[in-house]
Amino acid sequence: MRTQVAIVGAGPAGLLLSHLLAAEGIESVVLETRSQEYVLARIRAGILEAGSVDVLDRAGLGERLHREGMEHRGIHLQWPGERHHVDFVDLVGRSVWVYGQTEVTKDLVAAREAAGQELVYGIADTAVHDGETERPWVSWTDADGREQRLDADVVVGCDGSFGPSRHAVPDSARETWERVYPYAWLGVLADVAPSTDELIYAWHPEGFALHSMRSHEVSRFYLQVPAGESVDSWSDDRIWESLARRLGEGVDWTLATGPITERSVLPMRSHVASPMRHGRLFLAGDAAHIVPPTGAKGLNLAIRDVALLAPALVSMLRGDHAQADAYSDAALRAVWRATHFSWWMTTMLHTSGDPIDAQLQQSQLRWVASSPAGAAGLAENYCGIAAS
Ligand code: FAS
Ligand code: PHB
């Protein structure tokens, strides 16, 4: 088989890239190790920056988002006895949207199928070859156990945090940075109306908690737990009691509970791989960078990478390499801005057990909540800023 762009991974990055390329007449094939059913059922991110919404709108993918998504002016910061609203619209003139990554993926898959996109699911043993040459190719074992090969002008690794593409960049040409945080998130999905109008990010001596949502009927919660924690350690009662305490349940606010429909433990780490290009192999999304989800950046960074990479590949395949040559540096400036902000939010809100950290964190929270400058710093990063 042969195509112009071989895309490894059918997550948001890979699917959106195939969509943006097709809009410019560039053919691609998307290769995915999981089944379509698995990809469509994955529960991940929940927040879209206005910039991400713009990309989806321009690509003709925003109709259901605007119908079913929820536009939020800001977030609430909570710590014992205090709750403060940070109003992004007042501070930086931008809002954010609550629309689950699961829904973004459904919209992308529907659009790609309607366009007749070649999407190969259920592959194994994926490997990228000759990325540094003019004739890169991808090999895999198909669902029937047959060896397959796809030759392409360009290969793009959109295969997430555990995919093989990043390793097709030789160690001699690659630099990586990694920070593993000493805690994890227990994520909970529940069929209960949110007990808040906008997200609540809560610092508590017992640990961080987040009250998010997916709709007016479904809530999404996260609890800081020790790294490596087992989901089995958390009964429904323990989950609800911890969430209520950490989120500040009291005389003037209570947390509604309901049936828990999904729970999972998500490790917290930062990872950046540079460069995001090696010859005719490009990387986008989690294949190149991982951020702790505290800053709601993961999905938005993937969309930002692809919005930068798609026009660069179109130009390159038409003979102009300038944007493709600039892609990695431009993408990495946004990656480091988001990585720093995710670290800043994570270390401000997660308890370490060290008493001085608790004092520093509460002072930082009081400053952000009371200083327009502090609040604006959080707002412009949370809403997504042009990389400085
Ligand atoms: P993805 O991981 O979404 O997609 C990569 C695709 O490549 C997958 O479909 C995978 O099956 C496929 N693949 C992997 N190896 C392959 C191979 N060898 N061959 C072919 N295909 C292969 N971000 C937030 O902002 N908020 C959150 O709450 C949040 N929660 C998360 C929970 C989990 C468990 C994880 C892992 C991530 C979470 N993230 C969250 C981050 C997440 O949203 C990512 O940023 C986002 O999915 C990035 O999209 P992609 O780069 O497309 O990677
Ligand atoms: C979510 O709703 O899944 C979500 C929201 C905000 C975050 C992380 C996750 O920072």
CSV table of C-alpha atoms and ligand atoms in Angstrom, one decimal:
chain,number,residue,atom,x,y,z
A,1,MET,CA,0.0,0.0,0.0
A,2,ARG,CA,1.1,3.6,-0.5
A,3,THR,CA,-0.3,7.0,0.7
A,4,GLN,CA,0.9,10.5,1.1
A,5,VAL,CA,0.7,10.6,4.9
A,6,ALA,CA,0.8,7.5,7.2
A,7,ILE,CA,-0.7,8.4,10.6
A,8,VAL,CA,-0.1,6.0,13.5
A,9,GLY,CA,-2.9,6.4,16.1
A,10,ALA,CA,-6.6,7.1,15.9
A,11,GLY,CA,-6.9,9.3,18.9
A,12,PRO,CA,-7.8,13.0,18.7
A,13,ALA,CA,-4.4,14.0,17.2
A,14,GLY,CA,-4.5,11.3,14.4
A,15,LEU,CA,-8.1,11.7,13.5
A,16,LEU,CA,-8.0,15.5,13.4
A,17,LEU,CA,-4.8,15.4,11.3
A,18,SER,CA,-6.4,13.1,8.7
A,19,HIS,CA,-9.4,15.5,8.6
A,20,LEU,CA,-7.4,18.7,8.2
A,21,LEU,CA,-5.2,17.1,5.5
A,22,ALA,CA,-8.1,15.7,3.6
A,23,ALA,CA,-9.6,19.3,3.5
A,24,GLU,CA,-6.5,20.2,1.5
A,25,GLY,CA,-6.7,17.2,-0.8
A,26,ILE,CA,-3.9,15.3,1.0
A,27,GLU,CA,-4.5,11.6,1.3
A,28,SER,CA,-3.7,9.7,4.5
A,29,VAL,CA,-4.2,6.3,6.1
A,30,VAL,CA,-4.8,6.0,9.9
A,31,LEU,CA,-3.4,2.9,11.6
A,32,GLU,CA,-4.8,2.0,15.1
A,33,THR,CA,-4.0,-0.8,17.5
A,34,ARG,CA,-7.3,-0.8,19.4
A,35,SER,CA,-10.8,-1.6,18.1
A,36,GLN,CA,-13.0,1.3,17.0
A,37,GLU,CA,-15.3,0.4,19.9
A,38,TYR,CA,-12.5,0.8,22.4
A,39,VAL,CA,-11.4,4.1,20.9
A,40,LEU,CA,-14.9,5.5,21.0
A,41,ALA,CA,-15.5,4.4,24.6
A,42,ARG,CA,-12.3,5.9,26.1
A,43,ILE,CA,-12.9,8.5,28.9
A,44,ARG,CA,-10.2,11.1,29.0
A,45,ALA,CA,-10.2,14.9,29.0
A,46,GLY,CA,-13.1,17.3,29.5
A,47,ILE,CA,-12.0,20.9,28.8
A,48,LEU,CA,-11.5,22.6,25.4
A,49,GLU,CA,-9.7,25.9,25.1
A,50,ALA,CA,-11.4,28.5,22.9
A,51,GLY,CA,-8.6,28.0,20.5
A,52,SER,CA,-9.4,24.3,20.2
A,53,VAL,CA,-13.0,25.1,19.7
A,54,ASP,CA,-12.0,27.5,16.9
A,55,VAL,CA,-10.0,24.7,15.2
A,56,LEU,CA,-12.9,22.3,15.4
A,57,ASP,CA,-15.3,24.9,14.2
A,58,ARG,CA,-13.1,25.8,11.2
A,59,ALA,CA,-12.9,22.1,10.3
A,60,GLY,CA,-16.7,21.8,10.3
A,61,LEU,CA,-16.6,19.7,13.5
A,62,GLY,CA,-18.2,22.1,16.0
A,63,GLU,CA,-22.0,21.6,15.4
A,64,ARG,CA,-22.7,19.1,18.3
A,65,LEU,CA,-20.1,20.8,20.5
A,66,HIS,CA,-22.1,24.1,20.4
A,67,ARG,CA,-25.3,22.2,20.9
A,68,GLU,CA,-24.3,19.9,23.7
A,69,GLY,CA,-21.2,21.5,25.2
A,70,MET,CA,-21.2,23.9,28.1
A,71,GLU,CA,-19.4,27.3,27.9
A,72,HIS,CA,-17.8,28.2,31.2
A,73,ARG,CA,-16.6,31.7,32.3
A,74,GLY,CA,-14.0,30.3,34.7
A,75,ILE,CA,-13.3,28.0,37.6
A,76,HIS,CA,-13.6,27.9,41.4
A,77,LEU,CA,-10.6,27.6,43.6
A,78,GLN,CA,-11.4,26.0,47.0
A,79,TRP,CA,-9.5,25.4,50.2
A,80,PRO,CA,-10.9,24.9,53.7
A,81,GLY,CA,-13.3,27.6,54.5
A,82,GLU,CA,-12.7,29.5,51.2
A,83,ARG,CA,-14.1,29.3,47.7
A,84,HIS,CA,-13.2,31.9,45.1
A,85,HIS,CA,-14.3,32.2,41.5
A,86,VAL,CA,-11.6,33.0,38.9
A,87,ASP,CA,-13.5,34.7,36.0
A,88,PHE,CA,-11.5,34.1,32.8
A,89,VAL,CA,-13.9,36.3,30.7
A,90,ASP,CA,-13.4,39.3,33.0
A,91,LEU,CA,-9.7,38.7,33.3
A,92,VAL,CA,-8.5,37.8,29.8
A,93,GLY,CA,-11.7,38.0,27.7
A,94,ARG,CA,-11.9,34.3,26.9
A,95,SER,CA,-14.0,31.3,28.1
A,96,VAL,CA,-13.5,27.5,28.0
A,97,TRP,CA,-15.8,24.7,26.9
A,98,VAL,CA,-16.8,21.6,28.8
A,99,TYR,CA,-17.1,18.9,26.1
A,100,GLY,CA,-15.6,15.5,26.8
A,101,GLN,CA,-12.8,14.1,24.7
A,102,THR,CA,-15.0,11.0,24.2
A,103,GLU,CA,-17.5,13.3,22.3
A,104,VAL,CA,-14.7,15.0,20.3
A,105,THR,CA,-13.5,11.5,19.2
A,106,LYS,CA,-17.1,10.4,18.3
A,107,ASP,CA,-17.4,13.6,16.1
A,108,LEU,CA,-14.1,13.0,14.5
A,109,VAL,CA,-14.7,9.3,13.8
A,110,ALA,CA,-18.2,10.1,12.3
A,111,ALA,CA,-16.7,12.8,10.1
A,112,ARG,CA,-13.8,10.6,8.9
A,113,GLU,CA,-16.1,7.7,8.1
A,114,ALA,CA,-18.5,10.0,6.2
A,115,ALA,CA,-15.5,11.1,4.2
A,116,GLY,CA,-14.4,7.5,3.4
A,117,GLN,CA,-11.2,7.9,5.3
A,118,GLU,CA,-9.0,4.7,5.3
A,119,LEU,CA,-8.8,3.7,9.0
A,120,VAL,CA,-7.2,0.4,9.9
A,121,TYR,CA,-8.1,-0.9,13.4
A,122,GLY,CA,-6.8,-3.8,15.4
A,123,ILE,CA,-3.2,-3.8,14.2
A,124,ALA,CA,-0.2,-5.1,16.2
A,125,ASP,CA,3.6,-4.9,16.1
A,126,THR,CA,3.5,-1.4,14.5
A,127,ALA,CA,7.0,-0.2,13.5
A,128,VAL,CA,8.1,3.0,11.7
A,129,HIS,CA,11.0,2.5,9.3
A,130,ASP,CA,13.4,4.8,7.4
A,131,GLY,CA,11.9,8.0,8.8
A,132,GLU,CA,15.1,9.9,8.1
A,133,THR,CA,14.9,9.0,4.4
A,134,GLU,CA,12.8,10.2,1.5
A,135,ARG,CA,10.8,6.9,1.6
A,136,PRO,CA,9.6,6.2,5.1
A,137,TRP,CA,7.2,3.3,5.7
A,138,VAL,CA,5.2,1.6,8.4
A,139,SER,CA,4.9,-2.1,9.1
A,140,TRP,CA,2.4,-4.0,11.2
A,141,THR,CA,0.6,-7.3,11.7
A,142,ASP,CA,-3.1,-7.1,10.8
A,143,ALA,CA,-6.0,-8.5,12.6
A,144,ASP,CA,-5.7,-11.7,10.6
A,145,GLY,CA,-2.1,-12.2,11.5
A,146,ARG,CA,-0.7,-11.1,8.1
A,147,GLU,CA,2.4,-8.8,7.8
A,148,GLN,CA,1.5,-5.5,6.2
A,149,ARG,CA,3.5,-2.5,4.8
A,150,LEU,CA,2.4,1.1,4.0
A,151,ASP,CA,4.8,3.3,2.1
A,152,ALA,CA,4.3,7.1,2.5
A,153,ASP,CA,5.8,10.5,1.7
A,154,VAL,CA,5.5,11.3,5.4
A,155,VAL,CA,4.8,9.4,8.7
A,156,VAL,CA,3.2,11.1,11.7
A,157,GLY,CA,3.3,9.4,15.1
A,158,CYS,CA,0.0,10.2,16.9
A,159,ASP,CA,0.3,7.1,19.0
A,160,GLY,CA,0.1,8.6,22.4
A,161,SER,CA,2.1,8.1,25.6
A,162,PHE,CA,3.0,4.4,25.0
A,163,GLY,CA,3.2,4.2,21.2
A,164,PRO,CA,6.3,3.2,19.2
A,165,SER,CA,6.7,6.2,17.0
A,166,ARG,CA,8.8,8.3,19.3
A,167,HIS,CA,11.3,5.5,19.5
A,168,ALA,CA,11.8,5.7,15.7
A,169,VAL,CA,13.8,8.9,16.5
A,170,PRO,CA,17.3,7.6,17.2
A,171,ASP,CA,18.5,8.2,20.8
A,172,SER,CA,21.4,10.1,19.4
A,173,ALA,CA,19.0,12.6,17.8
A,174,ARG,CA,16.5,12.7,20.7
A,175,GLU,CA,16.3,14.5,24.1
A,176,THR,CA,13.7,13.7,26.7
A,177,TRP,CA,12.6,15.3,30.0
A,178,GLU,CA,10.5,13.4,32.5
A,179,ARG,CA,9.0,14.1,35.9
A,180,VAL,CA,6.9,11.5,37.7
A,181,TYR,CA,4.7,13.0,40.4
A,182,PRO,CA,4.4,11.1,43.8
A,183,TYR,CA,0.7,10.9,43.5
A,184,ALA,CA,-2.1,9.9,41.0
A,185,TRP,CA,-5.7,10.7,40.3
A,186,LEU,CA,-8.6,8.5,41.0
A,187,GLY,CA,-11.1,9.5,38.2
A,188,VAL,CA,-14.8,8.9,38.8
A,189,LEU,CA,-17.7,9.2,36.4
A,190,ALA,CA,-21.2,9.4,38.0
A,191,ASP,CA,-24.8,9.7,36.8
A,192,VAL,CA,-25.5,12.7,39.0
A,193,ALA,CA,-26.2,16.4,38.1
A,194,PRO,CA,-23.2,18.6,38.9
A,195,SER,CA,-23.3,20.3,42.3
A,196,THR,CA,-21.6,23.3,40.9
A,197,ASP,CA,-22.0,25.7,37.9
A,198,GLU,CA,-18.3,25.6,37.0
A,199,LEU,CA,-15.4,23.4,37.9
A,200,ILE,CA,-14.1,23.3,41.5
A,201,TYR,CA,-10.3,22.8,42.0
A,202,ALA,CA,-9.9,22.1,45.7
A,203,TRP,CA,-6.8,22.0,48.0
A,204,HIS,CA,-7.4,20.0,51.2
A,205,PRO,CA,-5.0,18.7,53.8
A,206,GLU,CA,-6.1,15.1,52.8
A,207,GLY,CA,-5.4,15.8,49.2
A,208,PHE,CA,-6.6,17.5,46.0
A,209,ALA,CA,-10.1,17.0,44.5
A,210,LEU,CA,-11.7,18.2,41.3
A,211,HIS,CA,-15.4,18.5,40.6
A,212,SER,CA,-15.8,18.5,36.8
A,213,MET,CA,-18.7,17.4,34.6
A,214,ARG,CA,-19.7,16.0,31.2
A,215,SER,CA,-23.3,17.3,31.0
A,216,HIS,CA,-26.2,18.6,33.2
A,217,GLU,CA,-26.8,15.0,34.1
A,218,VAL,CA,-23.3,13.5,34.4
A,219,SER,CA,-20.5,14.6,36.7
A,220,ARG,CA,-16.7,13.8,36.6
A,221,PHE,CA,-14.6,13.8,39.7
A,222,TYR,CA,-11.0,13.3,40.6
A,223,LEU,CA,-9.3,12.6,43.9
A,224,GLN,CA,-5.6,12.7,44.7
A,225,VAL,CA,-4.4,9.3,45.7
A,226,PRO,CA,-0.9,7.8,46.3
A,227,ALA,CA,0.9,6.8,43.2
A,228,GLY,CA,0.2,3.2,42.3
A,229,GLU,CA,-3.1,3.2,44.3
A,230,SER,CA,-5.6,0.4,43.5
A,231,VAL,CA,-9.1,1.3,42.5
A,232,ASP,CA,-10.2,-1.5,44.8
A,233,SER,CA,-9.1,0.6,47.8
A,234,TRP,CA,-11.9,3.0,47.2
A,235,SER,CA,-15.5,2.0,48.0
A,236,ASP,CA,-18.4,4.2,46.7
A,237,ASP,CA,-18.9,5.5,50.3
A,238,ARG,CA,-15.2,6.4,50.7
A,239,ILE,CA,-15.2,8.2,47.3
A,240,TRP,CA,-18.2,10.3,48.2
A,241,GLU,CA,-17.1,11.0,51.7
A,242,SER,CA,-13.7,12.1,50.6
A,243,LEU,CA,-15.0,14.2,47.7
A,244,ALA,CA,-17.5,16.0,50.0
A,245,ARG,CA,-14.9,16.8,52.6
A,246,ARG,CA,-12.2,17.9,50.2
A,247,LEU,CA,-14.6,20.0,48.0
A,248,GLY,CA,-15.8,21.9,51.1
A,249,GLU,CA,-19.2,20.4,51.9
A,250,GLY,CA,-20.8,22.5,54.7
A,251,VAL,CA,-23.8,24.5,55.8
A,252,ASP,CA,-24.1,26.3,52.5
A,253,TRP,CA,-23.0,23.7,50.0
A,254,THR,CA,-23.6,20.0,49.7
A,255,LEU,CA,-22.3,17.4,47.2
A,256,ALA,CA,-25.0,15.4,45.4
A,257,THR,CA,-24.2,11.7,44.9
A,258,GLY,CA,-25.3,9.1,42.4
A,259,PRO,CA,-24.4,5.8,40.6
A,260,ILE,CA,-20.7,5.6,39.8
A,261,THR,CA,-20.4,4.3,36.2
A,262,GLU,CA,-16.6,4.4,35.7
A,263,ARG,CA,-13.6,4.6,37.9
A,264,SER,CA,-9.8,4.4,37.1
A,265,VAL,CA,-6.5,5.5,38.5
A,266,LEU,CA,-4.4,7.9,36.3
A,267,PRO,CA,-0.7,8.3,37.0
A,268,MET,CA,0.7,11.9,37.0
A,269,ARG,CA,3.7,12.7,35.0
A,270,SER,CA,5.3,15.3,32.7
A,271,HIS,CA,7.2,14.1,29.7
A,272,VAL,CA,8.6,16.0,26.7
A,273,ALA,CA,10.5,14.5,23.8
A,274,SER,CA,12.5,16.8,21.4
A,275,PRO,CA,12.6,17.2,18.5
A,276,MET,CA,9.1,16.5,17.3
A,277,ARG,CA,10.4,15.7,13.8
A,278,HIS,CA,13.1,13.5,12.4
A,279,GLY,CA,13.4,13.7,8.7
A,280,ARG,CA,10.0,12.7,7.3
A,281,LEU,CA,8.8,11.4,10.7
A,282,PHE,CA,6.7,13.9,12.7
A,283,LEU,CA,5.3,13.5,16.2
A,284,ALA,CA,2.1,15.1,17.5
A,285,GLY,CA,0.1,15.0,20.7
A,286,ASP,CA,0.9,12.6,23.6
A,287,ALA,CA,3.4,10.8,21.3
A,288,ALA,CA,5.7,13.8,22.0
A,289,HIS,CA,4.5,15.1,25.3
A,290,ILE,CA,2.6,14.2,28.5
A,291,VAL,CA,1.3,16.7,31.0
A,292,PRO,CA,-0.4,16.1,34.4
A,293,PRO,CA,-4.2,16.8,33.7
A,294,THR,CA,-4.4,19.5,36.5
A,295,GLY,CA,-4.1,22.3,33.9
A,296,ALA,CA,-6.5,20.6,31.4
A,297,LYS,CA,-3.8,20.9,28.7
A,298,GLY,CA,-3.4,17.4,27.3
A,299,LEU,CA,-6.1,17.3,24.7
A,300,ASN,CA,-5.7,21.0,23.8
A,301,LEU,CA,-1.9,20.5,23.2
A,302,ALA,CA,-2.7,17.7,20.8
A,303,ILE,CA,-5.1,19.9,18.9
A,304,ARG,CA,-2.6,22.7,18.8
A,305,ASP,CA,0.1,20.4,17.5
A,306,VAL,CA,-2.1,19.2,14.7
A,307,ALA,CA,-3.4,22.7,13.8
A,308,LEU,CA,0.3,23.6,13.3
A,309,LEU,CA,1.4,20.4,11.6
A,310,ALA,CA,-1.4,20.0,9.0
A,311,PRO,CA,-0.7,23.2,7.0
A,312,ALA,CA,3.1,22.5,7.3
A,313,LEU,CA,2.7,19.1,5.7
A,314,VAL,CA,0.4,20.4,3.0
A,315,SER,CA,3.1,23.0,2.1
A,316,MET,CA,5.8,20.4,2.3
A,317,LEU,CA,4.1,18.0,0.0
A,318,ARG,CA,3.6,20.9,-2.4
A,319,GLY,CA,7.3,21.6,-2.3
A,320,ASP,CA,7.7,24.3,0.3
A,321,HIS,CA,9.4,23.0,3.4
A,322,ALA,CA,9.7,26.2,5.5
A,323,GLN,CA,6.7,25.5,7.8
A,324,ALA,CA,7.7,21.8,8.3
A,325,ASP,CA,11.2,22.9,9.2
A,326,ALA,CA,9.8,25.3,11.8
A,327,TYR,CA,7.2,22.8,13.2
A,328,SER,CA,9.2,21.2,16.0
A,329,ASP,CA,10.5,24.5,17.6
A,330,ALA,CA,7.1,26.2,17.3
A,331,ALA,CA,5.2,23.2,18.8
A,332,LEU,CA,7.7,22.8,21.6
A,333,ARG,CA,7.4,26.4,22.8
A,334,ALA,CA,3.7,25.8,23.4
A,335,VAL,CA,4.5,22.4,24.9
A,336,TRP,CA,6.8,23.9,27.5
A,337,ARG,CA,4.4,26.7,28.3
A,338,ALA,CA,1.7,24.1,28.9
A,339,THR,CA,4.1,21.8,30.8
A,340,HIS,CA,5.1,24.6,33.1
A,341,PHE,CA,1.5,25.6,33.8
A,342,SER,CA,0.5,22.0,34.4
A,343,TRP,CA,3.3,21.7,36.9
A,344,TRP,CA,2.4,25.1,38.5
A,345,MET,CA,-1.3,24.0,39.0
A,346,THR,CA,-0.3,20.5,40.1
A,347,THR,CA,2.2,21.6,42.8
A,348,MET,CA,-0.2,24.4,44.0
A,349,LEU,CA,-3.1,22.0,44.6
A,350,HIS,CA,-1.6,18.6,45.5
A,351,THR,CA,-0.5,17.9,49.1
A,352,SER,CA,3.0,16.5,49.6
A,353,GLY,CA,2.8,15.7,53.3
A,354,ASP,CA,5.5,18.4,54.0
A,355,PRO,CA,4.0,21.0,56.4
A,356,ILE,CA,5.9,23.9,54.7
A,357,ASP,CA,4.4,22.9,51.3
A,358,ALA,CA,0.9,23.3,52.8
A,359,GLN,CA,1.7,26.8,54.0
A,360,LEU,CA,3.2,27.8,50.6
A,361,GLN,CA,0.3,26.3,48.7
A,362,GLN,CA,-2.3,28.1,50.8
A,363,SER,CA,-0.4,31.4,50.4
A,364,GLN,CA,-0.2,30.8,46.6
A,365,LEU,CA,-4.0,30.2,46.5
A,366,ARG,CA,-4.8,33.3,48.6
A,367,TRP,CA,-2.6,35.3,46.2
A,368,VAL,CA,-4.2,34.0,43.1
A,369,ALA,CA,-7.7,34.5,44.5
A,370,SER,CA,-7.1,38.0,45.8
A,371,SER,CA,-4.6,39.5,43.2
A,372,PRO,CA,-5.9,40.4,39.7
A,373,ALA,CA,-2.3,39.8,38.5
A,374,GLY,CA,-2.2,36.4,40.0
A,375,ALA,CA,-5.7,35.5,38.7
A,376,ALA,CA,-4.9,36.8,35.3
A,377,GLY,CA,-1.8,34.6,35.2
A,378,LEU,CA,-3.9,31.5,35.9
A,379,ALA,CA,-6.6,32.6,33.5
A,380,GLU,CA,-4.4,33.3,30.5
A,381,ASN,CA,-2.6,29.9,30.8
A,382,TYR,CA,-5.8,27.9,31.5
A,383,CYS,CA,-7.5,29.5,28.4
A,384,GLY,CA,-4.3,28.8,26.4
A,385,ILE,CA,-1.8,31.5,25.4
A,386,ALA,CA,0.3,31.9,22.3
A,387,ALA,CA,3.6,30.3,23.3
A,388,SER,CA,6.1,32.8,24.6
B,1,FAS,P1,-4.2,9.3,22.5
B,1,FAS,O1,-3.5,8.5,23.5
B,1,FAS,O2,-5.5,9.9,22.7
B,1,FAS,O3,-4.3,8.5,21.1
B,1,FAS,C1,-3.2,7.7,20.7
B,1,FAS,C2,-3.8,6.5,19.9
B,1,FAS,O4,-2.7,5.7,19.4
B,1,FAS,C3,-4.7,5.6,20.7
B,1,FAS,O5,-5.9,5.4,20.1
B,1,FAS,C4,-3.8,4.3,20.8
B,1,FAS,O6,-4.6,3.2,20.9
B,1,FAS,C5,-3.1,4.4,19.5
B,1,FAS,N1,-1.8,3.6,19.6
B,1,FAS,C6,-1.0,3.4,20.6
B,1,FAS,N2,0.0,2.6,20.3
B,1,FAS,C7,-0.2,2.2,19.0
B,1,FAS,C8,0.5,1.4,18.1
B,1,FAS,N3,1.6,0.7,18.5
B,1,FAS,N4,0.0,1.2,16.8
B,1,FAS,C9,-1.1,1.9,16.4
B,1,FAS,N5,-1.9,2.7,17.3
B,1,FAS,C10,-1.4,2.9,18.5
B,1,FAS,N6,-6.1,15.2,29.5
B,1,FAS,C11,-6.8,16.1,30.1
B,1,FAS,O7,-6.7,17.3,29.7
B,1,FAS,N7,-7.7,15.8,31.1
B,1,FAS,C12,-7.9,14.6,31.6
B,1,FAS,O8,-8.6,14.3,32.5
B,1,FAS,C13,-7.1,13.5,31.0
B,1,FAS,N8,-7.3,12.2,31.4
B,1,FAS,C14,-6.6,11.2,30.9
B,1,FAS,C15,-6.7,9.9,31.3
B,1,FAS,C16,-5.9,8.9,30.7
B,1,FAS,C17,-6.0,7.5,31.2
B,1,FAS,C18,-4.9,9.2,29.8
B,1,FAS,C19,-3.9,8.2,29.2
B,1,FAS,C20,-4.8,10.5,29.3
B,1,FAS,C21,-5.6,11.6,29.9
B,1,FAS,N9,-5.5,12.9,29.4
B,1,FAS,C22,-6.2,13.9,30.0
B,1,FAS,C23,-4.6,13.2,28.3
B,1,FAS,C24,-5.3,12.9,27.0
B,1,FAS,O9,-6.5,13.6,26.9
B,1,FAS,C25,-4.4,13.1,25.9
B,1,FAS,O10,-3.8,14.4,26.0
B,1,FAS,C26,-5.0,13.0,24.6
B,1,FAS,O11,-5.7,11.8,24.5
B,1,FAS,C27,-3.9,13.2,23.5
B,1,FAS,O12,-4.5,12.7,22.3
B,1,FAS,P2,-3.5,11.9,21.3
B,1,FAS,O13,-2.2,12.6,21.2
B,1,FAS,O14,-4.3,11.6,20.1
B,1,FAS,O15,-3.2,10.5,22.1
B,2,PHB,C1,-12.2,16.5,33.1
B,2,PHB,O1,-13.4,16.9,33.1
B,2,PHB,O2,-11.9,15.3,32.8
B,2,PHB,C2,-11.1,17.4,33.5
B,2,PHB,C3,-11.3,18.8,33.7
B,2,PHB,C4,-10.2,19.6,34.1
B,2,PHB,C5,-9.0,19.1,34.3
B,2,PHB,C6,-8.8,17.7,34.1
B,2,PHB,C7,-9.8,16.9,33.8
B,2,PHB,O3,-8.0,19.9,34.7
